[in-house]
Coordinates of C-alpha atoms and ligand atoms in Angstrom, one line a residue:
M1 CA -15.1 -184.3 96.9
A2 CA -18.0 -185.8 94.9
E3 CA -19.3 -189.2 95.8
K4 CA -18.2 -191.5 93.0
S5 CA -19.9 -194.7 92.0
C6 CA -17.5 -197.6 92.4
G7 CA -19.3 -199.1 89.3
E8 CA -17.4 -196.7 87.0
V9 CA -14.1 -198.5 87.6
E10 CA -12.9 -200.5 84.7
L11 CA -11.1 -203.1 86.8
L12 CA -14.3 -204.0 88.6
K13 CA -15.9 -204.8 85.3
S14 CA -13.1 -207.1 84.3
L15 CA -13.2 -208.9 87.7
E16 CA -16.9 -209.3 87.3
T17 CA -16.5 -210.9 83.9
K18 CA -14.0 -213.4 85.3
K19 CA -16.3 -214.0 88.4
D20 CA -13.2 -213.2 90.5
E21 CA -14.1 -213.3 94.3
R22 CA -11.8 -210.4 94.8
L23 CA -14.4 -208.2 93.1
S24 CA -16.4 -207.7 96.3
F25 CA -13.3 -207.1 98.3
L26 CA -12.1 -204.3 96.0
Q27 CA -15.6 -202.8 95.8
E28 CA -15.9 -202.5 99.5
A29 CA -12.3 -201.2 99.9
L30 CA -12.9 -198.5 97.3
C31 CA -16.2 -197.4 98.8
I32 CA -15.0 -197.3 102.4
A33 CA -11.8 -195.5 101.4
R34 CA -13.9 -192.8 99.8
K35 CA -16.1 -192.5 102.9
A36 CA -13.0 -192.4 105.1
G37 CA -11.5 -189.7 102.9
K38 CA -14.6 -187.5 103.3
I39 CA -14.2 -187.6 107.1
I40 CA -10.6 -186.6 106.7
A41 CA -11.4 -183.8 104.2
D42 CA -14.2 -182.4 106.3
V43 CA -11.9 -181.7 109.2
F44 CA -8.7 -181.1 107.3
H45 CA -8.5 -177.3 107.6
E46 CA -9.5 -177.3 111.3
T47 CA -6.9 -177.0 114.1
K48 CA -6.6 -180.5 115.4
N49 CA -7.3 -181.0 119.1
N50 CA -6.8 -184.1 121.2
I51 CA -3.5 -185.0 119.5
Q52 CA -1.8 -187.8 121.4
I53 CA 1.8 -188.6 121.3
K54 CA 2.7 -192.3 120.7
A55 CA 6.3 -193.6 120.7
T56 CA 8.0 -190.3 120.0
C57 CA 7.0 -186.6 119.7
A58 CA 6.8 -187.3 115.9
D59 CA 4.5 -190.3 116.2
L60 CA 1.0 -188.8 116.6
V61 CA -2.6 -190.0 116.7
T62 CA -5.6 -187.8 116.3
E63 CA -9.3 -188.4 117.1
T64 CA -9.8 -188.6 113.3
D65 CA -7.3 -191.5 112.9
K66 CA -9.3 -193.4 115.5
E67 CA -12.7 -192.5 114.0
V68 CA -11.7 -193.4 110.5
E69 CA -10.1 -196.8 111.6
K70 CA -13.3 -197.6 113.5
L71 CA -15.5 -196.8 110.5
I72 CA -13.4 -198.9 108.2
F73 CA -13.2 -201.9 110.5
D74 CA -16.9 -201.8 111.5
T75 CA -17.9 -201.7 107.8
L76 CA -15.5 -204.5 106.7
R77 CA -16.3 -206.7 109.7
S78 CA -20.0 -206.5 108.9
K79 CA -19.4 -207.5 105.3
F80 CA -16.7 -210.1 106.0
P81 CA -17.2 -211.4 109.6
S82 CA -14.7 -214.3 109.2
H83 CA -11.8 -212.0 108.2
S84 CA -9.0 -210.8 110.4
F85 CA -7.9 -207.2 111.0
I86 CA -4.7 -205.3 111.6
G87 CA -4.9 -201.5 112.0
E88 CA -2.4 -198.9 113.1
E89 CA -4.5 -197.5 115.9
S90 CA -6.0 -200.7 117.2
V91 CA -2.5 -202.2 117.4
S92 CA -1.3 -199.1 119.2
E93 CA -4.1 -199.3 121.7
G94 CA -3.5 -203.0 122.2
S95 CA -7.0 -204.1 121.0
L96 CA -5.5 -206.0 118.0
Q97 CA -2.2 -207.8 117.5
C98 CA 0.1 -207.1 114.6
K99 CA 0.3 -210.8 113.7
L100 CA -0.3 -212.1 110.2
T101 CA -1.9 -215.5 109.7
D102 CA -3.2 -217.3 106.5
N103 CA -6.7 -216.0 107.2
P104 CA -7.8 -213.1 104.9
T105 CA -6.6 -210.1 106.8
W106 CA -7.4 -206.4 106.2
I107 CA -4.4 -204.2 107.0
V108 CA -5.4 -200.6 107.4
D109 CA -3.7 -197.3 108.1
P110 CA -6.6 -194.8 108.6
I111 CA -4.4 -191.8 107.9
D112 CA -1.0 -192.4 106.5
G113 CA 0.8 -189.1 107.0
T114 CA -0.7 -188.2 110.4
M115 CA 2.0 -185.5 110.9
N116 CA 1.1 -184.0 107.6
F117 CA -2.6 -184.1 108.5
V118 CA -1.9 -182.3 111.8
H119 CA -0.1 -179.6 109.8
M120 CA -2.7 -179.3 107.1
N121 CA -0.2 -180.6 104.5
T122 CA -2.2 -182.4 101.8
T123 CA 0.0 -185.5 101.5
V124 CA -2.2 -187.8 103.5
A125 CA -3.9 -191.1 102.5
V126 CA -6.2 -193.8 103.7
S127 CA -4.4 -197.2 103.1
I128 CA -6.4 -200.5 102.9
G129 CA -4.8 -203.8 101.9
L130 CA -6.3 -207.3 101.9
V131 CA -3.8 -210.1 102.5
I132 CA -4.8 -213.7 101.9
K133 CA -2.3 -216.5 102.8
K134 CA 0.3 -213.8 103.4
Q135 CA 0.0 -212.4 99.9
T136 CA -1.5 -209.0 99.3
E137 CA -4.5 -209.4 96.9
V138 CA -6.1 -206.0 97.0
G139 CA -4.7 -202.6 97.7
V140 CA -6.4 -199.2 97.8
V141 CA -4.7 -195.9 98.7
Y142 CA -6.9 -192.9 98.6
A143 CA -5.5 -189.4 99.0
P144 CA -8.6 -187.3 99.7
M145 CA -7.1 -183.9 99.5
R146 CA -6.0 -184.6 95.9
D147 CA -9.0 -186.9 95.1
Q148 CA -6.5 -189.5 94.0
M149 CA -7.7 -193.1 94.2
F150 CA -5.0 -195.7 93.6
Y151 CA -6.0 -199.3 93.5
S152 CA -4.8 -202.7 92.5
V153 CA -5.7 -206.4 92.5
R154 CA -2.8 -208.9 92.3
G155 CA -2.3 -209.9 88.6
E156 CA -4.7 -207.2 87.3
G157 CA -2.5 -204.1 87.2
S158 CA -2.8 -200.8 89.1
Y159 CA -4.8 -197.8 88.5
L160 CA -5.1 -194.1 89.5
N161 CA -8.6 -192.7 89.1
G162 CA -9.3 -195.3 86.3
K163 CA -6.0 -194.8 84.4
K164 CA -3.6 -197.7 84.3
L165 CA -0.2 -197.1 85.9
R166 CA 3.3 -197.9 84.8
V167 CA 6.6 -197.2 86.5
N168 CA 9.1 -194.9 84.9
T169 CA 11.2 -196.9 82.4
A170 CA 13.6 -194.0 81.6
A171 CA 15.7 -194.1 84.9
T172 CA 18.2 -196.9 84.5
D173 CA 21.0 -195.2 86.5
L174 CA 20.9 -193.7 90.0
S175 CA 22.1 -190.4 88.5
E176 CA 18.8 -190.2 86.7
A177 CA 16.6 -191.2 89.6
L178 CA 14.3 -189.2 91.8
V179 CA 14.7 -190.8 95.2
A180 CA 12.1 -190.8 98.0
T181 CA 13.0 -191.6 101.6
E182 CA 11.8 -190.6 105.0
Y183 CA 13.3 -189.7 108.4
G184 CA 10.3 -191.4 110.0
S185 CA 9.3 -190.7 113.6
R186 CA 12.5 -191.6 115.5
R187 CA 14.4 -188.8 117.1
D188 CA 17.7 -190.4 117.9
E189 CA 21.2 -190.9 116.5
T190 CA 19.9 -192.9 113.5
A191 CA 19.0 -189.5 112.0
A192 CA 22.8 -189.1 111.3
I193 CA 22.9 -192.3 109.3
L194 CA 19.8 -191.3 107.3
S195 CA 21.4 -187.9 106.6
E196 CA 24.7 -189.5 105.6
N197 CA 22.9 -191.8 103.2
I198 CA 21.3 -188.8 101.5
R199 CA 24.6 -187.0 101.4
K200 CA 26.2 -189.9 99.6
L201 CA 23.3 -190.2 97.1
L202 CA 23.7 -186.5 96.3
M203 CA 27.5 -186.3 96.3
N204 CA 28.6 -189.7 95.0
H205 CA 25.7 -190.6 92.7
R206 CA 24.4 -187.1 91.9
V207 CA 20.8 -188.3 92.0
A208 CA 18.2 -186.2 90.3
G209 CA 16.6 -185.3 93.7
I210 CA 15.5 -186.4 97.1
R211 CA 11.9 -186.3 98.3
C212 CA 10.5 -186.8 101.8
T213 CA 6.8 -186.6 101.6
G214 CA 5.7 -188.0 104.9
S215 CA 3.5 -190.8 103.6
A216 CA 5.0 -194.3 102.9
A217 CA 1.8 -195.4 101.1
L218 CA 1.9 -192.4 98.7
N219 CA 5.7 -192.8 98.2
M220 CA 5.0 -196.3 96.9
C221 CA 2.2 -195.1 94.7
D222 CA 4.6 -192.4 93.4
V223 CA 6.9 -195.3 92.3
A224 CA 3.9 -196.9 90.5
C225 CA 3.1 -193.6 88.7
G226 CA 6.7 -192.9 87.7
S227 CA 6.7 -189.7 89.7
V228 CA 9.6 -191.1 91.8
D229 CA 12.0 -193.9 90.7
I230 CA 13.1 -195.4 94.0
Y231 CA 11.9 -195.3 97.6
Y232 CA 13.7 -196.8 100.6
E233 CA 13.0 -196.6 104.3
W234 CA 13.6 -198.4 107.6
G235 CA 10.7 -198.3 110.1
P236 CA 7.3 -198.4 108.4
Q237 CA 4.8 -200.9 109.7
C238 CA 2.8 -203.3 107.5
W239 CA -0.2 -200.9 107.5
D240 CA 1.9 -198.1 106.0
V241 CA 3.0 -200.2 103.0
C242 CA 0.7 -203.2 102.5
A243 CA -1.5 -201.6 99.8
G244 CA 1.1 -199.3 98.3
Q245 CA 3.5 -202.1 97.7
L246 CA 1.0 -204.1 95.7
I247 CA 0.1 -200.9 93.7
S248 CA 3.8 -200.4 92.8
H249 CA 4.3 -204.1 92.1
E250 CA 1.4 -204.2 89.7
A251 CA 2.7 -201.2 87.9
G252 CA 6.0 -203.0 87.2
G253 CA 7.9 -202.0 90.4
I254 CA 10.2 -204.2 92.4
T255 CA 10.4 -204.3 96.2
T256 CA 13.2 -206.0 98.1
N257 CA 14.2 -205.8 101.7
A258 CA 16.9 -203.1 102.5
L259 CA 19.7 -205.6 101.6
G260 CA 18.2 -206.6 98.3
G261 CA 16.7 -209.9 99.5
E262 CA 13.1 -211.1 99.5
Y263 CA 10.6 -208.5 100.6
D264 CA 8.5 -209.1 103.7
M265 CA 6.1 -206.3 104.7
M266 CA 6.3 -207.4 108.4
C267 CA 10.1 -206.7 108.4
R268 CA 9.8 -202.9 108.3
S269 CA 12.6 -202.1 105.9
F270 CA 12.6 -202.1 102.1
I271 CA 13.7 -200.6 98.8
C272 CA 10.9 -200.1 96.2
A273 CA 12.0 -199.1 92.7
C274 CA 11.0 -198.9 89.1
N275 CA 13.7 -201.5 88.2
K276 CA 16.2 -203.9 89.9
N277 CA 19.2 -202.0 88.5
L278 CA 18.5 -199.0 90.7
I279 CA 18.2 -201.3 93.7
D280 CA 21.5 -203.0 92.9
Q281 CA 23.2 -199.6 92.6
I282 CA 21.8 -198.1 95.8
I283 CA 22.5 -201.0 98.2
P284 CA 26.3 -200.5 98.5
T285 CA 25.7 -196.8 99.2
L286 CA 23.1 -197.2 102.0
T287 CA 24.3 -197.7 105.5
Q288 CA 21.7 -200.0 107.2
V289 CA 19.7 -198.5 110.0
P290 CA 19.0 -200.8 113.1
L291 CA 15.3 -201.0 113.7
N292 CA 14.0 -200.0 117.2
Ligands
IPD301 C1 4.2 -192.8 108.8 C2 4.4 -192.3 107.4 C3 5.8 -191.8 107.2 C4 6.8 -192.9 107.5 C5 6.6 -193.4 108.9 C6 5.2 -193.9 109.0 P1 1.8 -192.6 109.8 O1 2.9 -193.3 108.9 O2 4.1 -193.3 106.4 O3 6.1 -191.4 105.9 O4 8.1 -192.3 107.4 O5 7.5 -194.5 109.0 O6 5.0 -194.3 110.4 O7 2.3 -192.7 111.2 O8 1.6 -191.2 109.4 O9 0.6 -193.5 109.6

C-alpha cells in the first residue's frame, strides 16, 4: 500500500482553482483515510484478539476499530477544532451522541465491514463524511485491501482512484438489475422478512443477482461504479452510509427512504439505485422491516 500524494487528485486541483473551502476538508479526509487504511492493512491477516460483542453476536468491535477512529478524530479535531464529530465507536461507548446539528460534522465509520475484517474478508472500508447544515459536502470511502479510494464533493462528481464515476445506465428494469442488500447484525424474526424479500426479487422479478457484501459504504460505492444497480437495507447508521451516499449521488445515483420518500441518513433505511425506475419497481415487492 504505497503512500500516495493527495496532490495527484484531479478534483483537488479543480477545487483549488475555484478557491472552494471544501478543498482542505477533502484533502484531510483523503490523507487520514489512507493512514487509517494502512493501520487496517497492517493487522488484516492477523487473528483478531479482543473482539467485543455490541448489540448482537453479529455486531462486533475490535481494538483496530477503536484505534482507527481515535486517529481520525484526533487528526481532524486538531485541524478543525470548531467542528463536531459522530463516530460509530464513540457513540457505542457513549462518549459522543448520534445527534446532527447544523455545525460542520464529521461522520466516521473507522471500519465498515467489521465482521469481514474479523474474518479476513477484504470487503472493508474506512468511511469519512463531512456534513454541513445537514448536507453531506465531502465523502471519502477507502477500501485498503483493494487500494480503492472513492471520493466526492457535492456538485463536483465522484471518483475512484482518480477516475470519474458514473452509475450503470443499462439497467432500466429490475430483471436486468444486480441487487445488493444485507442481513445486517440482527438475529431475530426479521431475517424471515429479509429472506422473503429476496425470494420475491428472484422468483417474481427474476433479478440478475443478489449480493450481500457486508459493507454498506462499499455497496453504495458499487452503485456509483455501476457494479450493482440497486441497494436497499434497513438498519445502517449514518456512519455506514454518509460518505457512500454522496459518492453514489454524485455519480448519478438516487437514494430514497425505503418507501420511496425523501432520504434522511439518520432514518436508517433506504433504497439507493442507478435510476428512479428501479426504485419504483422494487417498492411494491419489499415488505418493510421494523427498525429496532
Ligand atoms: C455494518 C455493515 C453492514 C450492514 C450493517 C452495518 P459495521 O457496518 O455496513 O453491511 O449490513 O447494517 O452495521 O458494523 O461493519 O461498521
